[in-house]
Each structure stands twice: as C-alpha cells, then as structure tokens.
Short mmCIF file of C-alpha atoms and ligand atoms in Angstrom, two decimals:
data_model
loop_
_atom_site.label_atom_id
_atom_site.label_comp_id
_atom_site.label_asym_id
_atom_site.label_seq_id
_atom_site.Cartn_x
_atom_site.Cartn_y
_atom_site.Cartn_z
CA MET A 1 -38.67 -90.79 36.75
CA LYS A 2 -38.15 -93.46 34.03
CA ILE A 3 -35.01 -93.83 31.91
CA LYS A 4 -36.32 -94.24 28.39
CA ASN A 5 -33.16 -94.25 26.41
CA VAL A 6 -29.26 -94.70 27.18
CA ILE A 7 -26.81 -93.59 24.66
CA LEU A 8 -23.21 -94.79 24.99
CA ARG A 9 -20.47 -92.86 22.99
CA HIS A 10 -16.81 -93.81 22.81
CA LEU A 11 -14.81 -90.62 22.60
CA LYS A 12 -11.39 -90.18 21.65
CA MET A 13 -9.66 -86.94 22.83
CA LYS A 14 -6.13 -85.62 22.19
CA MET A 15 -4.19 -84.72 25.31
CA LYS A 16 -2.01 -81.74 25.07
CA PHE A 17 0.91 -83.51 26.61
CA PRO A 18 1.77 -87.08 27.78
CA PHE A 19 1.02 -87.83 31.40
CA THR A 20 3.25 -90.36 33.01
CA THR A 21 2.53 -92.29 36.26
CA SER A 22 4.47 -95.16 37.95
CA PHE A 23 2.25 -97.54 35.85
CA GLY A 24 2.49 -96.08 32.50
CA THR A 25 2.07 -92.98 30.01
CA PHE A 26 -1.26 -91.69 28.81
CA LEU A 27 -1.02 -90.12 25.27
CA ASP A 28 -4.63 -89.82 24.36
CA LYS A 29 -7.73 -90.14 26.42
CA GLU A 30 -10.51 -92.51 25.35
CA PHE A 31 -13.53 -92.89 27.50
CA ILE A 32 -17.30 -93.79 27.54
CA LEU A 33 -19.73 -90.85 27.69
CA VAL A 34 -23.16 -91.99 28.94
CA GLU A 35 -26.37 -90.04 28.11
CA VAL A 36 -29.69 -91.03 29.86
CA GLN A 37 -33.03 -89.60 28.63
CA ASP A 38 -36.23 -89.56 30.52
CA GLU A 39 -39.72 -89.70 29.34
CA ASN A 40 -39.53 -86.01 28.16
CA GLY A 41 -36.48 -86.41 26.25
CA ARG A 42 -34.50 -84.53 28.84
CA SER A 43 -30.89 -85.69 29.37
CA GLY A 44 -28.46 -86.52 32.12
CA TRP A 45 -24.78 -86.91 31.37
CA GLY A 46 -21.95 -89.23 32.95
CA GLU A 47 -18.31 -90.03 32.10
CA SER A 48 -16.66 -93.40 32.66
CA VAL A 49 -13.11 -92.96 34.01
CA ALA A 50 -11.91 -96.46 32.93
CA PHE A 51 -8.93 -96.17 30.77
CA MET A 52 -8.02 -98.38 27.67
CA SER A 53 -5.65 -100.62 29.72
CA PRO A 54 -6.27 -102.16 33.11
CA LEU A 55 -3.16 -100.59 34.75
CA TYR A 56 -4.93 -98.30 37.32
CA ASN A 57 -7.35 -100.83 38.09
CA GLU A 58 -8.93 -103.97 36.45
CA GLU A 59 -11.49 -102.02 34.35
CA THR A 60 -11.22 -100.89 30.73
CA LEU A 61 -13.28 -98.97 28.26
CA LYS A 62 -14.24 -102.33 26.64
CA THR A 63 -15.12 -104.08 29.82
CA ASN A 64 -17.21 -101.08 30.90
CA TRP A 65 -19.10 -101.07 27.46
CA HIS A 66 -19.84 -104.80 28.03
CA ILE A 67 -20.95 -104.34 31.61
CA LEU A 68 -23.09 -101.35 30.74
CA GLU A 69 -24.66 -102.88 27.67
CA ASP A 70 -25.26 -106.36 28.99
CA PHE A 71 -26.01 -105.82 32.68
CA LEU A 72 -26.42 -102.16 33.98
CA ILE A 73 -28.47 -100.65 31.29
CA PRO A 74 -31.11 -103.33 31.30
CA LEU A 75 -31.33 -102.96 35.10
CA VAL A 76 -32.32 -99.26 34.79
CA LEU A 77 -34.15 -99.03 31.55
CA ASP A 78 -37.97 -98.20 32.02
CA LYS A 79 -37.71 -98.68 35.85
CA GLU A 80 -39.44 -96.22 38.18
CA ILE A 81 -36.36 -94.65 39.92
CA ASN A 82 -37.51 -91.87 42.59
CA HIS A 83 -34.04 -91.00 43.70
CA PRO A 84 -30.58 -91.81 42.33
CA ASP A 85 -29.66 -93.51 45.67
CA GLU A 86 -31.83 -96.35 44.30
CA VAL A 87 -29.48 -97.08 41.44
CA PHE A 88 -26.83 -98.27 43.90
CA ASP A 89 -29.22 -100.85 45.12
CA LEU A 90 -30.36 -101.90 41.54
CA PHE A 91 -26.70 -102.46 40.87
CA GLU A 92 -25.96 -104.36 44.00
CA PRO A 93 -26.11 -107.85 42.42
CA ILE A 94 -23.37 -106.94 39.92
CA ARG A 95 -20.14 -107.31 41.61
CA LYS A 96 -17.38 -104.53 41.35
CA ASN A 97 -17.20 -102.85 37.69
CA ASN A 98 -17.50 -99.64 39.80
CA MET A 99 -16.37 -97.24 36.91
CA ALA A 100 -19.18 -98.67 34.66
CA LYS A 101 -21.77 -98.35 37.51
CA SER A 102 -20.60 -94.79 38.24
CA ALA A 103 -20.73 -93.62 34.65
CA ILE A 104 -24.53 -94.37 34.46
CA GLU A 105 -25.32 -93.48 38.04
CA GLY A 106 -23.70 -90.03 37.56
CA ALA A 107 -25.80 -89.50 34.36
CA ILE A 108 -29.05 -90.45 36.40
CA TRP A 109 -27.77 -87.94 39.23
CA ASP A 110 -27.46 -85.25 36.69
CA LEU A 111 -30.90 -85.90 35.18
CA TYR A 112 -32.38 -86.04 38.61
CA ALA A 113 -31.01 -82.56 39.55
CA LYS A 114 -32.17 -81.14 36.27
CA ARG A 115 -35.63 -82.45 36.84
CA GLN A 116 -35.58 -80.80 40.34
CA ASN A 117 -34.23 -77.62 38.84
CA ILE A 118 -31.30 -77.54 41.28
CA PRO A 119 -27.51 -77.93 40.79
CA LEU A 120 -26.14 -81.36 41.28
CA ALA A 121 -24.01 -79.93 44.19
CA ALA A 122 -27.24 -78.96 45.97
CA ALA A 123 -28.95 -82.35 45.23
CA LEU A 124 -25.85 -84.06 46.90
CA GLY A 125 -26.15 -81.74 49.92
CA GLY A 126 -23.05 -79.61 49.15
CA GLU A 127 -22.81 -75.97 50.10
CA LYS A 128 -19.67 -74.69 49.12
CA LYS A 129 -19.82 -71.88 46.51
CA GLU A 130 -16.13 -72.28 45.38
CA ILE A 131 -13.82 -75.26 45.79
CA GLU A 132 -9.91 -75.35 46.27
CA VAL A 133 -8.02 -77.30 43.75
CA GLY A 134 -4.51 -78.44 43.38
CA ILE A 135 -2.70 -80.07 40.33
CA SER A 136 -1.19 -83.51 39.54
CA ILE A 137 2.06 -83.55 37.76
CA GLY A 138 3.27 -86.53 35.94
CA ILE A 139 6.82 -88.07 36.01
CA GLN A 140 9.14 -85.92 33.78
CA LYS A 141 12.22 -86.56 31.68
CA SER A 142 14.36 -84.31 33.94
CA VAL A 143 14.09 -82.51 37.35
CA ASP A 144 14.50 -79.22 35.63
CA GLU A 145 11.50 -79.89 33.49
CA LEU A 146 9.42 -80.90 36.69
CA LEU A 147 10.54 -77.69 38.44
CA THR A 148 9.54 -75.46 35.52
CA ILE A 149 6.10 -77.07 35.63
CA ILE A 150 5.67 -76.62 39.33
CA SER A 151 6.81 -73.04 39.03
CA GLY A 152 4.11 -72.32 36.41
CA ALA A 153 1.33 -74.07 38.66
CA VAL A 154 2.34 -72.29 41.71
CA THR A 155 2.26 -68.91 39.67
CA GLN A 156 -1.32 -69.90 38.41
CA GLY A 157 -2.28 -70.27 42.26
CA TYR A 158 -2.88 -74.05 42.47
CA ARG A 159 -3.26 -74.61 46.12
CA ARG A 160 -1.47 -77.91 46.17
CA ILE A 161 1.18 -79.61 44.08
CA LYS A 162 1.09 -83.40 43.55
CA VAL A 163 3.96 -85.11 42.02
CA LYS A 164 4.06 -88.75 40.85
CA ILE A 165 6.87 -90.79 42.13
CA LYS A 166 8.23 -94.35 41.56
CA PRO A 167 11.47 -96.17 42.49
CA GLY A 168 14.42 -94.13 41.07
CA TRP A 169 12.15 -90.89 41.07
CA ASP A 170 11.40 -90.20 44.40
CA VAL A 171 13.48 -88.82 47.43
CA ASP A 172 16.00 -87.16 45.39
CA VAL A 173 13.53 -85.48 43.24
CA ILE A 174 11.44 -84.38 46.25
CA ARG A 175 14.59 -82.86 47.81
CA GLU A 176 15.16 -80.92 44.56
CA ILE A 177 11.68 -79.60 44.68
CA ARG A 178 11.87 -78.41 48.18
CA LYS A 179 15.04 -76.31 47.53
CA PRO A 180 13.23 -73.69 45.38
CA PHE A 181 9.75 -74.39 46.98
CA PRO A 182 10.38 -75.11 50.71
CA THR A 183 6.85 -74.17 51.96
CA ILE A 184 4.36 -75.13 49.27
CA GLN A 185 1.69 -77.83 49.99
CA LEU A 186 3.43 -80.69 48.28
CA MET A 187 2.49 -84.22 47.97
CA ALA A 188 3.63 -87.45 46.32
CA ASP A 189 1.54 -90.20 44.58
CA ALA A 190 3.16 -93.52 44.14
CA ASN A 191 0.28 -95.39 42.42
CA SER A 192 1.25 -98.57 44.19
CA ALA A 193 4.92 -98.63 43.09
CA TYR A 194 6.38 -99.76 46.58
CA ARG A 195 6.28 -102.73 48.99
CA LEU A 196 6.43 -103.08 52.63
CA SER A 197 10.10 -103.99 52.31
CA ASP A 198 10.71 -100.24 50.90
CA ILE A 199 9.78 -98.93 54.32
CA ASP A 200 13.24 -97.29 54.79
CA LEU A 201 12.96 -95.38 51.65
CA LEU A 202 9.45 -94.31 52.44
CA LYS A 203 10.60 -93.17 55.94
CA GLN A 204 13.25 -90.95 54.09
CA LEU A 205 10.28 -88.91 52.69
CA ASP A 206 9.34 -87.72 56.14
CA GLU A 207 12.01 -85.11 56.21
CA PHE A 208 10.14 -83.03 53.41
CA ASP A 209 6.98 -81.97 55.25
CA LEU A 210 4.83 -83.51 52.59
CA THR A 211 1.06 -83.03 52.98
CA MET A 212 0.69 -86.70 52.33
CA ILE A 213 1.91 -89.79 50.48
CA GLU A 214 -0.61 -91.24 48.33
CA GLN A 215 -0.95 -95.04 47.79
CA PRO A 216 2.50 -96.22 48.36
CA LEU A 217 1.66 -99.91 48.41
CA ALA A 218 -0.32 -102.45 46.37
CA SER A 219 -3.60 -101.19 44.81
CA ASP A 220 -5.56 -103.92 46.97
CA ASP A 221 -3.71 -103.64 50.21
CA ILE A 222 -5.04 -101.93 53.40
CA VAL A 223 -2.99 -104.29 55.90
CA ASP A 224 0.54 -103.26 55.01
CA HIS A 225 -0.30 -99.63 54.61
CA ALA A 226 -1.23 -99.65 58.33
CA GLN A 227 2.27 -100.90 59.05
CA VAL A 228 3.82 -98.15 56.98
CA GLN A 229 1.58 -95.55 58.60
CA LYS A 230 2.69 -96.41 62.01
CA GLN A 231 6.30 -95.81 60.99
CA LEU A 232 5.86 -92.55 59.18
CA THR A 233 4.97 -88.99 60.48
CA THR A 234 3.64 -88.11 57.03
CA PRO A 235 0.07 -89.04 56.57
CA ILE A 236 -0.80 -91.80 54.13
CA CYS A 237 -3.70 -91.18 51.74
CA LEU A 238 -5.41 -94.06 50.20
CA ASP A 239 -6.54 -93.94 46.38
CA GLU A 240 -6.65 -97.34 44.58
CA SER A 241 -7.35 -99.45 47.69
CA ILE A 242 -10.66 -97.83 48.62
CA HIS A 243 -13.59 -99.17 46.53
CA SER A 244 -16.38 -98.79 49.02
CA VAL A 245 -17.47 -97.34 52.34
CA GLU A 246 -16.76 -100.75 53.72
CA ASP A 247 -13.10 -100.56 52.55
CA ALA A 248 -13.02 -97.05 54.19
CA ARG A 249 -14.29 -98.40 57.36
CA LYS A 250 -11.61 -101.09 57.36
CA ALA A 251 -8.73 -98.69 56.55
CA ILE A 252 -9.98 -96.28 59.22
CA SER A 253 -10.10 -99.06 61.83
CA LEU A 254 -6.65 -100.47 60.96
CA GLY A 255 -4.98 -97.09 60.71
CA SER A 256 -4.07 -97.67 57.27
CA CYS A 257 -4.39 -93.96 56.30
CA LYS A 258 -5.16 -90.61 57.55
CA ILE A 259 -6.69 -89.19 54.50
CA ILE A 260 -8.89 -90.59 51.66
CA ASN A 261 -8.91 -89.63 48.08
CA ILE A 262 -12.43 -90.28 46.73
CA LYS A 263 -12.77 -90.90 43.13
CA ILE A 264 -16.45 -91.23 42.04
CA GLY A 265 -15.65 -93.86 39.42
CA ARG A 266 -13.47 -95.94 41.73
CA VAL A 267 -16.07 -96.30 44.42
CA GLY A 268 -19.08 -96.93 42.11
CA GLY A 269 -20.78 -93.54 42.08
CA LEU A 270 -21.76 -90.30 43.86
CA THR A 271 -24.03 -92.17 46.37
CA GLU A 272 -21.07 -94.25 47.64
CA SER A 273 -18.81 -91.18 47.35
CA LYS A 274 -21.04 -89.47 49.69
CA ARG A 275 -21.23 -92.35 52.18
CA ILE A 276 -17.37 -92.41 52.34
CA HIS A 277 -17.33 -88.71 52.72
CA ASP A 278 -19.77 -88.91 55.73
CA LEU A 279 -17.91 -91.77 57.33
CA CYS A 280 -14.46 -90.02 57.07
CA GLN A 281 -16.20 -86.84 58.52
CA LYS A 282 -17.51 -88.86 61.54
CA HIS A 283 -13.93 -90.34 62.18
CA GLY A 284 -12.32 -86.96 61.63
CA LEU A 285 -10.38 -87.85 58.45
CA PRO A 286 -10.27 -85.22 55.79
CA VAL A 287 -11.08 -86.16 52.09
CA TRP A 288 -10.26 -84.82 48.73
CA CYS A 289 -11.51 -85.48 45.24
CA GLY A 290 -9.11 -87.48 42.94
CA GLY A 291 -8.93 -86.88 39.20
CA MET A 292 -8.67 -89.43 36.26
CA LEU A 293 -7.84 -87.00 33.54
CA GLU A 294 -11.57 -86.42 32.98
CA ALA A 295 -13.06 -84.52 30.15
CA GLY A 296 -15.68 -81.90 31.20
CA VAL A 297 -18.50 -83.91 32.22
CA GLY A 298 -16.32 -86.03 34.68
CA ARG A 299 -14.81 -82.60 35.97
CA ALA A 300 -18.30 -81.22 36.58
CA HIS A 301 -19.23 -84.33 38.59
CA ASN A 302 -16.04 -83.87 40.68
CA ILE A 303 -16.80 -80.28 41.31
CA ALA A 304 -20.25 -81.00 42.53
CA LEU A 305 -18.93 -83.64 44.85
CA THR A 306 -16.20 -81.48 46.34
CA THR A 307 -18.82 -78.95 47.66
CA LEU A 308 -19.46 -81.39 50.49
CA ALA A 309 -18.13 -80.00 53.74
CA ASN A 310 -15.60 -82.59 54.46
CA PHE A 311 -13.77 -82.07 51.27
CA THR A 312 -11.31 -79.90 53.14
CA MET A 313 -8.15 -80.60 51.11
CA PRO A 314 -7.61 -79.17 47.50
CA GLY A 315 -8.56 -81.94 44.82
CA ASP A 316 -6.97 -82.70 41.51
CA THR A 317 -9.59 -81.35 39.20
CA ALA A 318 -7.56 -78.71 37.37
CA ALA A 319 -8.85 -76.42 34.59
CA SER A 320 -10.09 -77.92 31.41
CA SER A 321 -7.41 -76.06 29.42
CA ARG A 322 -4.65 -77.98 31.31
CA TYR A 323 -5.49 -81.12 29.45
CA TRP A 324 -7.66 -80.10 26.40
CA GLU A 325 -7.53 -77.66 23.49
CA LYS A 326 -11.27 -77.85 23.61
CA ASP A 327 -13.29 -79.46 26.23
CA ILE A 328 -16.73 -81.11 25.74
CA ILE A 329 -18.70 -78.62 27.92
CA GLU A 330 -19.51 -74.95 27.72
CA PRO A 331 -18.14 -73.08 29.42
CA GLU A 332 -15.02 -74.94 30.14
CA VAL A 333 -13.92 -75.34 33.79
CA THR A 334 -11.54 -72.51 34.67
CA VAL A 335 -9.34 -72.01 37.86
CA HIS A 336 -8.57 -68.62 39.30
CA ASP A 337 -6.17 -68.44 42.23
CA GLY A 338 -6.62 -72.02 42.78
CA LEU A 339 -10.43 -71.90 42.99
CA ILE A 340 -13.19 -73.16 40.88
CA THR A 341 -16.56 -71.35 41.24
CA VAL A 342 -19.28 -73.94 41.57
CA PRO A 343 -22.00 -73.34 38.87
CA ASN A 344 -25.39 -72.51 39.66
CA ALA A 345 -27.39 -74.01 36.81
CA PRO A 346 -29.25 -77.18 37.31
CA GLY A 347 -27.62 -80.64 37.03
CA ILE A 348 -23.85 -80.64 36.41
CA GLY A 349 -24.17 -76.87 35.73
CA TYR A 350 -22.24 -76.88 32.32
CA ASP A 351 -23.81 -77.49 28.89
CA VAL A 352 -22.51 -80.32 26.90
CA ASP A 353 -21.07 -79.22 23.61
CA LEU A 354 -22.78 -81.72 21.17
CA ASN A 355 -20.78 -80.47 18.23
CA THR A 356 -17.54 -81.23 19.78
CA ILE A 357 -18.78 -84.58 21.25
CA GLU A 358 -19.85 -85.56 17.77
CA LYS A 359 -16.44 -84.98 16.43
CA LEU A 360 -14.71 -86.86 18.90
CA THR A 361 -17.11 -89.91 18.90
CA VAL A 362 -15.74 -93.08 17.33
CA ARG A 363 -18.69 -95.41 18.32
CA GLU A 364 -22.09 -94.72 19.47
CA GLN A 365 -25.04 -96.97 20.36
CA ILE A 366 -28.59 -96.25 21.57
CA PHE A 367 -30.40 -98.62 24.02
CA SER A 368 -34.04 -98.53 24.72
CA LYS A 369 -36.60 -100.98 25.99
O1 LIG B 401 -3.67 -91.85 40.85
O2 LIG B 401 -4.59 -89.97 40.98
C1 LIG B 401 -4.17 -90.79 40.28
C2 LIG B 401 -4.15 -89.94 36.64
C3 LIG B 401 -4.37 -91.24 36.11
C4 LIG B 401 -4.64 -92.29 36.74
C5 LIG B 401 -4.44 -92.10 38.25
C6 LIG B 401 -4.12 -90.85 38.88
C7 LIG B 401 -4.04 -89.84 37.96
C8 LIG B 401 -3.67 -88.41 38.48
C9 LIG B 401 -4.21 -87.28 37.70
O3 LIG B 401 -3.08 -88.19 39.42
C10 LIG B 401 -5.37 -86.44 38.26
C11 LIG B 401 -5.88 -85.46 37.21
O4 LIG B 401 -5.30 -84.54 36.96
O5 LIG B 401 -6.96 -85.84 36.63
MG1 LIG B 402 -3.66 -91.41 42.99
#
C-alpha cells in the first residue's frame, strides 16, 4: 500500500472531571488525531497520547506536530509499505519521539487491517474476544471522595482499582481503602514521585496486599527500581521507564520489575508493543495495557493490543463515558462487568464520528507528496 495523504488534526475535548496525578492535573484533553489515506481514499486512524506539557514524558502536542510534519510524514508519504512492521524501521533513524511515531504507525496499522478486511486485533495476532479492564482513579481532595469513587467503580464491575499516590497521599490513604475494601484487586501508581531514599515508606505498602506498585522511582530509572524490588514483596510494575523492547530486556535482567505496563505511545507503536509483549511472555512476566486518557481512537488501539495472550492483567482502558460526554467513535467503548467486547469490524473496529471530530478540531493540516 501507499500512503497518499496524511491529515493531522489538533482536537480539544472537555473532560468530565479533572484528573490529578503526582505530576499535575488534567482539565481538558488536547491531542493530535492522525488520519492516513491510501491510493483508494481509504482511511486509517491513530491518536497521539502526548499531552500539552512535558510532565509525563518529554513529548508534547507541539513537539509531536513538528516531528510528524517535518520528519515522520515525509518518511511514509508515497512509500510502498507491505506491512506496518516496516514503519518501525522507516522511523529508526529518528531518535525517540515515540508518541509521534506511534500516532502515525497506529493509523497505518488500522489502514492495513481494513485493507485486509480483518480486525486490528487479528492483524496483531490477538485472539481474545473480550478483555478485562480496571480503572485508574486520580488523587482526590479527601479520602471520603476517593472511597465514594472506588465504591462506584467496584459496583460497576471494574476488575482492578488503581489509585494514584504521591508523598503525603500514600500509606494512610491505602490503609483507609483497605478497611471497606479488604479484598479488591488494588494497586498504586506513583508516577515517579519517590526516590530510593524513600524505601522505608515504600516497604510499608507491603502490608496491604497490593497487586503492584507502578513506577515508584524516576521516569528514566531501571537501576534503583531493582534495589526497591529486592526489598519489597509487592511486585513493581514499570510504566514511564520502559520505552522499548531493549529497556524491557534490561529491566527483566536487572530484576527491576515483575510486571510491565505497555503503553503503545510510550514505546513507539504497536509493533514494538508486540515485541515487548512477546519478550515478557518468554520470561514469564505478565503485562497489561496502560491508559493515557485517550479518546475513542486511542481506546480502540488499546483494546486491540490487549487481545494478545500475555495481557493477563486488567488494563486501564475504561468506558468512553468515564471521561467524555461524547466520544469521537461510534459506538463508544462500553464496559460490562469489567469486560470490553472486542469489536469484529475491520481495523480498529469502531467508526470515527467525523461530525464530532470536526466540532472538536482547532487546527487541521493535510500533507501529500
Ligand atoms: O501513569 O498511567 C499513568 C493518566 C495520565 C498520565 C499517566 C497515567 C494516567 C493514568 C490514567 O493512570 C489511565 C487512563 O484512564 O487512561
Ligand atoms: Mg502509570
């Protein structure tokens, strides 16, 4: 296939509620939606998960637009691409900028699957018909508010509850959660808020039977995490630190974690996500699919990836309605009893809602050769 046109759209979507992590609060969600078109005018869709500020990682919406416009789009326009795995190699000379790479690589995967007339999940080699999901809950103003939200999520059937922690909102909060919810699958995500010197505090979390602690230390660390893992019984899961299958290999060999959160954007696309999945499978580490407050296109990609066999732990991809009054796909992603039914339609399996997309678009640019 040949990519004849690429359309970048900057969308701005209102979030239903602010989402707070140890590094900051999200009020609205702005992101780049990527559309690629082949010689027949058929479209594939991808979503960048870069935020407006470089607080989760170094990428932003603006740096992604720049990298896409000036480097990545020229590398794919009018090139003969037989399989989306080739896109990873085309992008190899461009260092990092994984979220920018992933946004367009994902659109090409969608287009490829549509041209093959198969679901994206099948194109990736996934076999699950439904996937288990959990929910990620931000830092709240009070423990009571947090408990109310957890109670709602448990009632809705979410299979695992993740809460965000930071210094001053950690051990005591988890203790309060365990009182009314002694047995739920519970985990904590620190988003790099601690240092090796906080080891005594992290050790206190061992008493709460957490499914895992996600990314306690620096966003680029895999060495100190191994020290922490040695001293904890709770499994450590790495998120921010893993950008590639090479990072995963090093983390596994150092013993820096027992679980990996795969985010397609963070690792540069579906091809690399699959490689990390396969490596972890070989080494007996479970993986799960992380979330980045995605709109529908990003959610659909997460769902497709999660159908691979070693995604044995519930992911963070909650229902569209958790975050959006109206999502940009039809139908929206729904969750019943903590399960999402994987769509059967070709490609991402959901239709994009062009009307809604148009209303949310603040900037649009078409690229062709
Ligand atoms: O670390 O997983 C994270 C949201 C924004 C940035 C980083 C993270 C998160 C989440 C939310 O935990 C997951 C989601 O519901 O999309
Ligand atoms: Mg995380």
